[in-house]
Amino acid sequence: MSGTQGVAGGGDFRPRVEKLLADILGLMGFPARLDLQDAADGSLSVALHFESGAPPGVEPGKRGQVLDSLQFLLNKMLHRPGVERRWVILGAGAHPEPRPRRDAPAQAPASAPAASVAQVAASTPAPQPARAAAPAPAAQPQQRNARGGQPAQGAAKPAQAQAPVKGAEADERTLQVEEDPAFREAVRKLAEKSASLGRFYAFAAMKTEDRARVLKAVEGVGGVKVAAEGEGRNRRVVFTPAKPAPMPKRSLLPDDDEDDVDA
């Protein structure tokens, strides 16, 4: 494979983050001034100061689905296979607080004294001798009805509970959710943009209710198909234009060049 793979924490990492964020926010129509600083947990913190107001669903100093989706997309574009990862966290109007790592081991309280082997052995109850297995109860004769004919219906086999089907996803189109006018208008504009430009878009890391709002908001918009795909945490809403158009080379984002293709 031609080309070289860099390190996420290298000297070109900050310029790449600034370039990608500027391109994405420019395409969204919400340019912002970026304030980058190193976080205490080793990640790169970015405060987004929007120049002409924040996008719908983004509130300064608070987390939200729009900001989480933008952060997810940015880290996906930065972290390529075989490259050391350094996460980027985003905040609206201020730097976000670092989130606790999921792989951090739980520490025992410092005030709890360590128990000795002798104390543990003394506190462990002695094993009880095994008891002889009780004889199986005799089979009860089937109860017959008053006329002495067939067994009564009450003696039928107990019904078995049906286990829920794993991996089944709820149909968002059938959910009844409260409509958000600002959210609906933003989603319809994105659907119209996908149809007119022939571009693919997707919403990730959304709640089931928000996916239902997206699917209801795009009803009646022609030239684009919008559907929920995937399962669990990977479920997303995809905008597929009826007439896809190729991306011009001048608008390709970094790392999308031909150097990454096997010769």
PDB file of C-alpha atoms in Angstrom:
ATOM      1  CA  MET A   1       0.000   0.000   0.000  1.00  0.00           C
ATOM      2  CA  SER A   2       1.416   3.356  -1.005  1.00  0.00           C
ATOM      3  CA  GLY A   3       1.522   6.348   1.345  1.00  0.00           C
ATOM      4  CA  THR A   4       2.381   6.489   5.024  1.00  0.00           C
ATOM      5  CA  GLN A   5       0.232   6.134   8.117  1.00  0.00           C
ATOM      6  CA  GLY A   6       0.754   8.824  10.745  1.00  0.00           C
ATOM      7  CA  VAL A   7       0.175   8.900  14.452  1.00  0.00           C
ATOM      8  CA  ALA A   8      -3.012  10.496  15.732  1.00  0.00           C
ATOM      9  CA  GLY A   9      -1.090  12.578  18.237  1.00  0.00           C
ATOM     10  CA  GLY A  10       1.507  13.780  15.691  1.00  0.00           C
ATOM     11  CA  GLY A  11       2.240  17.327  14.621  1.00  0.00           C
ATOM     12  CA  ASP A  12      -0.342  17.276  11.819  1.00  0.00           C
ATOM     13  CA  PHE A  13      -3.206  16.162  14.078  1.00  0.00           C
ATOM     14  CA  ARG A  14      -4.466  19.614  15.113  1.00  0.00           C
ATOM     15  CA  PRO A  15      -4.412  21.018  11.554  1.00  0.00           C
ATOM     16  CA  ARG A  16      -6.377  17.962  10.361  1.00  0.00           C
ATOM     17  CA  VAL A  17      -8.975  18.460  13.107  1.00  0.00           C
ATOM     18  CA  GLU A  18      -9.331  22.158  12.274  1.00  0.00           C
ATOM     19  CA  LYS A  19      -9.610  21.468   8.530  1.00  0.00           C
ATOM     20  CA  LEU A  20     -12.209  18.680   8.923  1.00  0.00           C
ATOM     21  CA  LEU A  21     -14.335  20.636  11.402  1.00  0.00           C
ATOM     22  CA  ALA A  22     -14.222  23.773   9.250  1.00  0.00           C
ATOM     23  CA  ASP A  23     -15.306  21.770   6.179  1.00  0.00           C
ATOM     24  CA  ILE A  24     -18.150  19.969   7.994  1.00  0.00           C
ATOM     25  CA  LEU A  25     -19.488  23.092   9.716  1.00  0.00           C
ATOM     26  CA  GLY A  26     -19.227  25.010   6.440  1.00  0.00           C
ATOM     27  CA  LEU A  27     -21.286  22.379   4.627  1.00  0.00           C
ATOM     28  CA  MET A  28     -23.836  22.519   7.453  1.00  0.00           C
ATOM     29  CA  GLY A  29     -24.053  26.314   7.060  1.00  0.00           C
ATOM     30  CA  PHE A  30     -22.933  27.056  10.643  1.00  0.00           C
ATOM     31  CA  PRO A  31     -19.302  28.279  10.598  1.00  0.00           C
ATOM     32  CA  ALA A  32     -17.620  28.569  13.978  1.00  0.00           C
ATOM     33  CA  ARG A  33     -14.403  29.763  15.604  1.00  0.00           C
ATOM     34  CA  LEU A  34     -12.474  26.764  17.009  1.00  0.00           C
ATOM     35  CA  ASP A  35     -10.636  26.826  20.338  1.00  0.00           C
ATOM     36  CA  LEU A  36      -8.419  23.708  20.727  1.00  0.00           C
ATOM     37  CA  GLN A  37      -6.644  22.597  23.873  1.00  0.00           C
ATOM     38  CA  ASP A  38      -5.214  19.361  25.302  1.00  0.00           C
ATOM     39  CA  ALA A  39      -7.512  17.676  27.842  1.00  0.00           C
ATOM     40  CA  ALA A  40      -6.328  16.063  31.073  1.00  0.00           C
ATOM     41  CA  ASP A  41      -7.267  12.569  29.858  1.00  0.00           C
ATOM     42  CA  GLY A  42      -5.068  12.855  26.735  1.00  0.00           C
ATOM     43  CA  SER A  43      -7.852  13.751  24.312  1.00  0.00           C
ATOM     44  CA  LEU A  44      -8.132  16.963  22.284  1.00  0.00           C
ATOM     45  CA  SER A  45     -10.867  19.313  23.491  1.00  0.00           C
ATOM     46  CA  VAL A  46     -12.494  21.679  20.990  1.00  0.00           C
ATOM     47  CA  ALA A  47     -14.836  24.524  21.925  1.00  0.00           C
ATOM     48  CA  LEU A  48     -17.139  25.585  19.077  1.00  0.00           C
ATOM     49  CA  HIS A  49     -18.006  29.311  19.094  1.00  0.00           C
ATOM     50  CA  PHE A  50     -20.629  29.641  16.345  1.00  0.00           C
ATOM     51  CA  GLU A  51     -20.398  32.899  14.430  1.00  0.00           C
ATOM     52  CA  SER A  52     -24.075  33.295  13.462  1.00  0.00           C
ATOM     53  CA  GLY A  53     -25.896  31.201  16.040  1.00  0.00           C
ATOM     54  CA  ALA A  54     -25.794  27.503  16.918  1.00  0.00           C
ATOM     55  CA  PRO A  55     -27.553  24.840  14.791  1.00  0.00           C
ATOM     56  CA  PRO A  56     -31.011  23.611  15.864  1.00  0.00           C
ATOM     57  CA  GLY A  57     -30.721  21.218  18.795  1.00  0.00           C
ATOM     58  CA  VAL A  58     -27.366  22.644  20.031  1.00  0.00           C
ATOM     59  CA  GLU A  59     -27.347  24.591  23.307  1.00  0.00           C
ATOM     60  CA  PRO A  60     -24.176  26.220  24.711  1.00  0.00           C
ATOM     61  CA  GLY A  61     -22.711  24.274  27.614  1.00  0.00           C
ATOM     62  CA  LYS A  62     -24.977  21.224  27.114  1.00  0.00           C
ATOM     63  CA  ARG A  63     -24.625  17.874  25.377  1.00  0.00           C
ATOM     64  CA  GLY A  64     -27.085  16.895  22.658  1.00  0.00           C
ATOM     65  CA  GLN A  65     -27.747  14.489  19.806  1.00  0.00           C
ATOM     66  CA  VAL A  66     -26.481  16.905  17.130  1.00  0.00           C
ATOM     67  CA  LEU A  67     -23.183  17.556  18.934  1.00  0.00           C
ATOM     68  CA  ASP A  68     -22.691  13.850  19.722  1.00  0.00           C
ATOM     69  CA  SER A  69     -23.321  12.929  16.069  1.00  0.00           C
ATOM     70  CA  LEU A  70     -20.807  15.531  14.883  1.00  0.00           C
ATOM     71  CA  GLN A  71     -18.227  14.236  17.376  1.00  0.00           C
ATOM     72  CA  PHE A  72     -18.847  10.622  16.292  1.00  0.00           C
ATOM     73  CA  LEU A  73     -18.443  11.523  12.600  1.00  0.00           C
ATOM     74  CA  LEU A  74     -15.240  13.512  13.228  1.00  0.00           C
ATOM     75  CA  ASN A  75     -13.547  10.696  15.184  1.00  0.00           C
ATOM     76  CA  LYS A  76     -14.568   8.147  12.532  1.00  0.00           C
ATOM     77  CA  MET A  77     -12.868  10.248   9.854  1.00  0.00           C
ATOM     78  CA  LEU A  78      -9.717  10.803  11.938  1.00  0.00           C
ATOM     79  CA  HIS A  79      -9.117   7.240  13.170  1.00  0.00           C
ATOM     80  CA  ARG A  80      -7.998   5.038  10.332  1.00  0.00           C
ATOM     81  CA  PRO A  81      -6.996   1.343  10.767  1.00  0.00           C
ATOM     82  CA  GLY A  82      -3.458   0.880  12.058  1.00  0.00           C
ATOM     83  CA  VAL A  83      -3.167   4.420  13.430  1.00  0.00           C
ATOM     84  CA  GLU A  84      -2.780   5.264  17.108  1.00  0.00           C
ATOM     85  CA  ARG A  85      -6.031   6.817  18.266  1.00  0.00           C
ATOM     86  CA  ARG A  86      -6.490  10.150  20.015  1.00  0.00           C
ATOM     87  CA  TRP A  87     -10.078  11.122  20.658  1.00  0.00           C
ATOM     88  CA  VAL A  88     -11.557  14.543  19.982  1.00  0.00           C
ATOM     89  CA  ILE A  89     -14.341  15.839  22.224  1.00  0.00           C
ATOM     90  CA  LEU A  90     -16.549  18.783  21.255  1.00  0.00           C
ATOM     91  CA  GLY A  91     -18.329  21.423  23.292  1.00  0.00           C
ATOM     92  CA  ALA A  92     -20.684  24.240  22.288  1.00  0.00           C
ATOM     93  CA  GLY A  93     -19.509  27.618  23.555  1.00  0.00           C
ATOM     94  CA  ALA A  94     -17.093  26.071  26.057  1.00  0.00           C
ATOM     95  CA  HIS A  95     -14.764  23.112  26.493  1.00  0.00           C
ATOM     96  CA  PRO A  96     -16.633  19.938  27.567  1.00  0.00           C
ATOM     97  CA  GLU A  97     -15.860  18.086  30.743  1.00  0.00           C
ATOM     98  CA  PRO A  98     -13.840  14.888  30.086  1.00  0.00           C
ATOM     99  CA  ARG A  99     -15.918  11.738  30.357  1.00  0.00           C
ATOM    100  CA  PRO A 100     -14.724   8.815  32.533  1.00  0.00           C
ATOM    101  CA  ARG A 101     -13.076   6.000  30.621  1.00  0.00           C
ATOM    102  CA  ARG A 102     -15.094   2.784  30.416  1.00  0.00           C
ATOM    103  CA  ASP A 103     -12.009   0.570  30.705  1.00  0.00           C
ATOM    104  CA  ALA A 104     -10.816   2.204  33.970  1.00  0.00           C
ATOM    105  CA  PRO A 105     -10.674  -0.460  36.735  1.00  0.00           C
ATOM    106  CA  ALA A 106     -12.855   0.135  39.779  1.00  0.00           C
ATOM    107  CA  GLN A 107     -10.742   1.000  42.843  1.00  0.00           C
ATOM    108  CA  ALA A 108     -11.612  -0.184  46.353  1.00  0.00           C
ATOM    109  CA  PRO A 109     -12.003   2.511  49.065  1.00  0.00           C
ATOM    110  CA  ALA A 110      -8.692   3.401  50.723  1.00  0.00           C
ATOM    111  CA  SER A 111     -10.232   3.182  54.208  1.00  0.00           C
ATOM    112  CA  ALA A 112     -11.182  -0.502  53.874  1.00  0.00           C
ATOM    113  CA  PRO A 113      -8.515  -2.652  55.661  1.00  0.00           C
ATOM    114  CA  ALA A 114      -7.211  -5.735  53.907  1.00  0.00           C
ATOM    115  CA  ALA A 115      -8.461  -8.983  55.444  1.00  0.00           C
ATOM    116  CA  SER A 116      -5.888 -11.616  56.288  1.00  0.00           C
ATOM    117  CA  VAL A 117      -6.050 -15.182  55.055  1.00  0.00           C
ATOM    118  CA  ALA A 118      -6.819 -16.396  58.569  1.00  0.00           C
ATOM    119  CA  GLN A 119      -9.760 -14.013  58.951  1.00  0.00           C
ATOM    120  CA  VAL A 120     -11.213 -15.080  55.611  1.00  0.00           C
ATOM    121  CA  ALA A 121     -10.856 -18.748  56.532  1.00  0.00           C
ATOM    122  CA  ALA A 122     -12.470 -18.168  59.934  1.00  0.00           C
ATOM    123  CA  SER A 123     -15.438 -16.322  58.461  1.00  0.00           C
ATOM    124  CA  THR A 124     -16.099 -18.990  55.812  1.00  0.00           C
ATOM    125  CA  PRO A 125     -18.825 -21.432  56.992  1.00  0.00           C
ATOM    126  CA  ALA A 126     -17.959 -25.109  57.039  1.00  0.00           C
ATOM    127  CA  PRO A 127     -19.421 -27.105  54.160  1.00  0.00           C
ATOM    128  CA  GLN A 128     -22.592 -29.022  54.990  1.00  0.00           C
ATOM    129  CA  PRO A 129     -22.688 -32.775  54.305  1.00  0.00           C
ATOM    130  CA  ALA A 130     -24.594 -33.696  51.197  1.00  0.00           C
ATOM    131  CA  ARG A 131     -28.113 -34.937  51.824  1.00  0.00           C
ATOM    132  CA  ALA A 132     -29.575 -37.949  50.154  1.00  0.00           C
ATOM    133  CA  ALA A 133     -31.740 -37.069  47.198  1.00  0.00           C
ATOM    134  CA  ALA A 134     -35.437 -37.194  47.973  1.00  0.00           C
ATOM    135  CA  PRO A 135     -37.397 -39.815  46.043  1.00  0.00           C
ATOM    136  CA  ALA A 136     -39.319 -38.515  43.075  1.00  0.00           C
ATOM    137  CA  PRO A 137     -43.051 -38.086  43.773  1.00  0.00           C
ATOM    138  CA  ALA A 138     -45.315 -40.692  42.330  1.00  0.00           C
ATOM    139  CA  ALA A 139     -47.089 -39.795  39.138  1.00  0.00           C
ATOM    140  CA  GLN A 140     -50.583 -38.482  39.842  1.00  0.00           C
ATOM    141  CA  PRO A 141     -53.395 -40.097  37.878  1.00  0.00           C
ATOM    142  CA  GLN A 142     -55.127 -37.899  35.380  1.00  0.00           C
ATOM    143  CA  GLN A 143     -58.344 -36.359  36.590  1.00  0.00           C
ATOM    144  CA  ARG A 144     -61.379 -37.318  34.527  1.00  0.00           C
ATOM    145  CA  ASN A 145     -64.544 -35.391  34.071  1.00  0.00           C
ATOM    146  CA  ALA A 146     -67.773 -36.142  35.883  1.00  0.00           C
ATOM    147  CA  ARG A 147     -68.904 -38.702  33.254  1.00  0.00           C
ATOM    148  CA  GLY A 148     -65.685 -40.722  33.473  1.00  0.00           C
ATOM    149  CA  GLY A 149     -64.698 -39.926  29.918  1.00  0.00           C
ATOM    150  CA  GLN A 150     -61.710 -37.995  28.652  1.00  0.00           C
ATOM    151  CA  PRO A 151     -59.390 -36.166  31.045  1.00  0.00           C
ATOM    152  CA  ALA A 152     -60.568 -32.745  32.151  1.00  0.00           C
ATOM    153  CA  GLN A 153     -59.401 -29.740  30.176  1.00  0.00           C
ATOM    154  CA  GLY A 154     -57.832 -28.259  33.318  1.00  0.00           C
ATOM    155  CA  ALA A 155     -55.157 -30.973  33.261  1.00  0.00           C
ATOM    156  CA  ALA A 156     -53.740 -29.763  29.949  1.00  0.00           C
ATOM    157  CA  LYS A 157     -50.022 -29.055  29.640  1.00  0.00           C
ATOM    158  CA  PRO A 158     -48.966 -25.631  30.900  1.00  0.00           C
ATOM    159  CA  ALA A 159     -48.427 -23.076  28.158  1.00  0.00           C
ATOM    160  CA  GLN A 160     -44.802 -22.215  27.517  1.00  0.00           C
ATOM    161  CA  ALA A 161     -43.836 -18.573  27.558  1.00  0.00           C
ATOM    162  CA  GLN A 162     -42.484 -17.399  24.261  1.00  0.00           C
ATOM    163  CA  ALA A 163     -39.069 -15.795  24.435  1.00  0.00           C
ATOM    164  CA  PRO A 164     -38.736 -12.382  22.779  1.00  0.00           C
ATOM    165  CA  VAL A 165     -36.986 -12.347  19.452  1.00  0.00           C
ATOM    166  CA  LYS A 166     -33.451 -10.999  19.835  1.00  0.00           C
ATOM    167  CA  GLY A 167     -32.220  -8.290  17.524  1.00  0.00           C
ATOM    168  CA  ALA A 168     -35.748  -7.125  16.600  1.00  0.00           C
ATOM    169  CA  GLU A 169     -35.907  -3.364  16.156  1.00  0.00           C
ATOM    170  CA  ALA A 170     -39.008  -1.266  16.640  1.00  0.00           C
ATOM    171  CA  ASP A 171     -40.476   0.373  13.538  1.00  0.00           C
ATOM    172  CA  GLU A 172     -39.901   4.089  14.113  1.00  0.00           C
ATOM    173  CA  ARG A 173     -42.629   5.035  11.622  1.00  0.00           C
ATOM    174  CA  THR A 174     -45.307   3.568  13.931  1.00  0.00           C
ATOM    175  CA  LEU A 175     -44.237   5.552  17.010  1.00  0.00           C
ATOM    176  CA  GLN A 176     -46.311   8.503  18.166  1.00  0.00           C
ATOM    177  CA  VAL A 177     -43.912  11.356  19.064  1.00  0.00           C
ATOM    178  CA  GLU A 178     -44.317  15.055  19.754  1.00  0.00           C
ATOM    179  CA  GLU A 179     -43.391  17.199  16.750  1.00  0.00           C
ATOM    180  CA  ASP A 180     -40.596  19.795  16.987  1.00  0.00           C
ATOM    181  CA  PRO A 181     -41.127  22.502  14.300  1.00  0.00           C
ATOM    182  CA  ALA A 182     -37.465  23.646  14.250  1.00  0.00           C
ATOM    183  CA  PHE A 183     -36.200  20.070  14.108  1.00  0.00           C
ATOM    184  CA  ARG A 184     -38.700  19.197  11.346  1.00  0.00           C
ATOM    185  CA  GLU A 185     -37.661  22.183   9.225  1.00  0.00           C
ATOM    186  CA  ALA A 186     -33.938  21.360   9.535  1.00  0.00           C
ATOM    187  CA  VAL A 187     -34.505  17.709   8.578  1.00  0.00           C
ATOM    188  CA  ARG A 188     -36.641  18.605   5.539  1.00  0.00           C
ATOM    189  CA  LYS A 189     -33.956  21.039   4.315  1.00  0.00           C
ATOM    190  CA  LEU A 190     -31.358  18.272   4.584  1.00  0.00           C
ATOM    191  CA  ALA A 191     -33.623  15.860   2.653  1.00  0.00           C
ATOM    192  CA  GLU A 192     -34.177  18.449  -0.098  1.00  0.00           C
ATOM    193  CA  LYS A 193     -30.432  19.094  -0.227  1.00  0.00           C
ATOM    194  CA  SER A 194     -29.749  15.363  -0.579  1.00  0.00           C
ATOM    195  CA  ALA A 195     -32.243  15.121  -3.451  1.00  0.00           C
ATOM    196  CA  SER A 196     -30.991  18.221  -5.302  1.00  0.00           C
ATOM    197  CA  LEU A 197     -27.241  17.569  -4.915  1.00  0.00           C
ATOM    198  CA  GLY A 198     -27.381  13.761  -5.119  1.00  0.00           C
ATOM    199  CA  ARG A 199     -25.517  13.390  -1.818  1.00  0.00           C
ATOM    200  CA  PHE A 200     -25.815  10.665   0.831  1.00  0.00           C
ATOM    201  CA  TYR A 201     -26.344  11.761   4.433  1.00  0.00           C
ATOM    202  CA  ALA A 202     -26.893   9.878   7.691  1.00  0.00           C
ATOM    203  CA  PHE A 203     -27.849  10.555  11.312  1.00  0.00           C
ATOM    204  CA  ALA A 204     -26.085   8.332  13.866  1.00  0.00           C
ATOM    205  CA  ALA A 205     -26.255   8.001  17.672  1.00  0.00           C
ATOM    206  CA  MET A 206     -29.901   9.093  17.843  1.00  0.00           C
ATOM    207  CA  LYS A 207     -32.662   8.008  20.193  1.00  0.00           C
ATOM    208  CA  THR A 208     -35.584   5.990  18.850  1.00  0.00           C
ATOM    209  CA  GLU A 209     -37.928   8.961  19.323  1.00  0.00           C
ATOM    210  CA  ASP A 210     -35.602  11.267  17.337  1.00  0.00           C
ATOM    211  CA  ARG A 211     -35.335   8.737  14.499  1.00  0.00           C
ATOM    212  CA  ALA A 212     -39.139   8.635  14.419  1.00  0.00           C
ATOM    213  CA  ARG A 213     -39.247  12.460  14.196  1.00  0.00           C
ATOM    214  CA  VAL A 214     -36.820  12.372  11.247  1.00  0.00           C
ATOM    215  CA  LEU A 215     -38.881   9.778   9.346  1.00  0.00           C
ATOM    216  CA  LYS A 216     -42.097  11.711   9.918  1.00  0.00           C
ATOM    217  CA  ALA A 217     -40.482  15.033   8.977  1.00  0.00           C
ATOM    218  CA  VAL A 218     -39.353  13.865   5.510  1.00  0.00           C
ATOM    219  CA  GLU A 219     -42.768  12.597   4.456  1.00  0.00           C
ATOM    220  CA  GLY A 220     -43.686  14.167   1.120  1.00  0.00           C
ATOM    221  CA  VAL A 221     -40.128  15.151   0.115  1.00  0.00           C
ATOM    222  CA  GLY A 222     -39.442  13.746  -3.343  1.00  0.00           C
ATOM    223  CA  GLY A 223     -36.203  12.575  -4.922  1.00  0.00           C
ATOM    224  CA  VAL A 224     -34.803  10.977  -1.780  1.00  0.00           C
ATOM    225  CA  LYS A 225     -35.419   7.817   0.231  1.00  0.00           C
ATOM    226  CA  VAL A 226     -35.011   8.032   4.025  1.00  0.00           C
ATOM    227  CA  ALA A 227     -34.938   4.858   6.127  1.00  0.00           C
ATOM    228  CA  ALA A 228     -33.582   3.545   9.434  1.00  0.00           C
ATOM    229  CA  GLU A 229     -30.847   0.923   9.065  1.00  0.00           C
ATOM    230  CA  GLY A 230     -28.711  -1.175  11.431  1.00  0.00           C
ATOM    231  CA  GLU A 231     -29.344  -2.585  14.880  1.00  0.00           C
ATOM    232  CA  GLY A 232     -28.726  -1.485  18.447  1.00  0.00           C
ATOM    233  CA  ARG A 233     -26.167   1.282  18.928  1.00  0.00           C
ATOM    234  CA  ASN A 234     -25.257   1.144  15.220  1.00  0.00           C
ATOM    235  CA  ARG A 235     -28.790   2.008  14.051  1.00  0.00           C
ATOM    236  CA  ARG A 236     -28.888   5.178  11.956  1.00  0.00           C
ATOM    237  CA  VAL A 237     -31.140   7.136   9.579  1.00  0.00           C
ATOM    238  CA  VAL A 238     -29.802   7.194   5.986  1.00  0.00           C
ATOM    239  CA  PHE A 239     -30.725   9.693   3.249  1.00  0.00           C
ATOM    240  CA  THR A 240     -30.369   8.015  -0.187  1.00  0.00           C
ATOM    241  CA  PRO A 241     -30.913  10.297  -3.225  1.00  0.00           C
ATOM    242  CA  ALA A 242     -32.799   8.930  -6.223  1.00  0.00           C
ATOM    243  CA  LYS A 243     -30.065  10.268  -8.537  1.00  0.00           C
ATOM    244  CA  PRO A 244     -26.677  10.046  -6.766  1.00  0.00           C
ATOM    245  CA  ALA A 245     -23.970  12.413  -8.055  1.00  0.00           C
ATOM    246  CA  PRO A 246     -20.194  11.794  -7.787  1.00  0.00           C
ATOM    247  CA  MET A 247     -18.177  13.997  -5.461  1.00  0.00           C
ATOM    248  CA  PRO A 248     -15.885  16.441  -7.307  1.00  0.00           C
ATOM    249  CA  LYS A 249     -12.193  15.912  -6.534  1.00  0.00           C
ATOM    250  CA  ARG A 250     -11.710  19.453  -5.299  1.00  0.00           C
ATOM    251  CA  SER A 251     -14.243  18.896  -2.497  1.00  0.00           C
ATOM    252  CA  LEU A 252     -12.859  15.581  -1.262  1.00  0.00           C
ATOM    253  CA  LEU A 253     -11.919  15.665   2.401  1.00  0.00           C
ATOM    254  CA  PRO A 254      -8.374  14.744   3.560  1.00  0.00           C
ATOM    255  CA  ASP A 255      -7.421  11.035   3.536  1.00  0.00           C
ATOM    256  CA  ASP A 256      -9.835  10.420   0.638  1.00  0.00           C
ATOM    257  CA  ASP A 257      -7.104  10.530  -2.023  1.00  0.00           C
ATOM    258  CA  GLU A 258      -5.849   7.677  -4.166  1.00  0.00           C
ATOM    259  CA  ASP A 259      -2.694   7.132  -2.067  1.00  0.00           C
ATOM    260  CA  ASP A 260      -4.653   4.828   0.232  1.00  0.00           C
ATOM    261  CA  VAL A 261      -5.553   2.355  -2.542  1.00  0.00           C
ATOM    262  CA  ASP A 262      -3.394  -0.670  -3.234  1.00  0.00           C
ATOM    263  CA  ALA A 263      -1.407  -0.247  -6.447  1.00  0.00           C
TER     264      ALA A 263
END
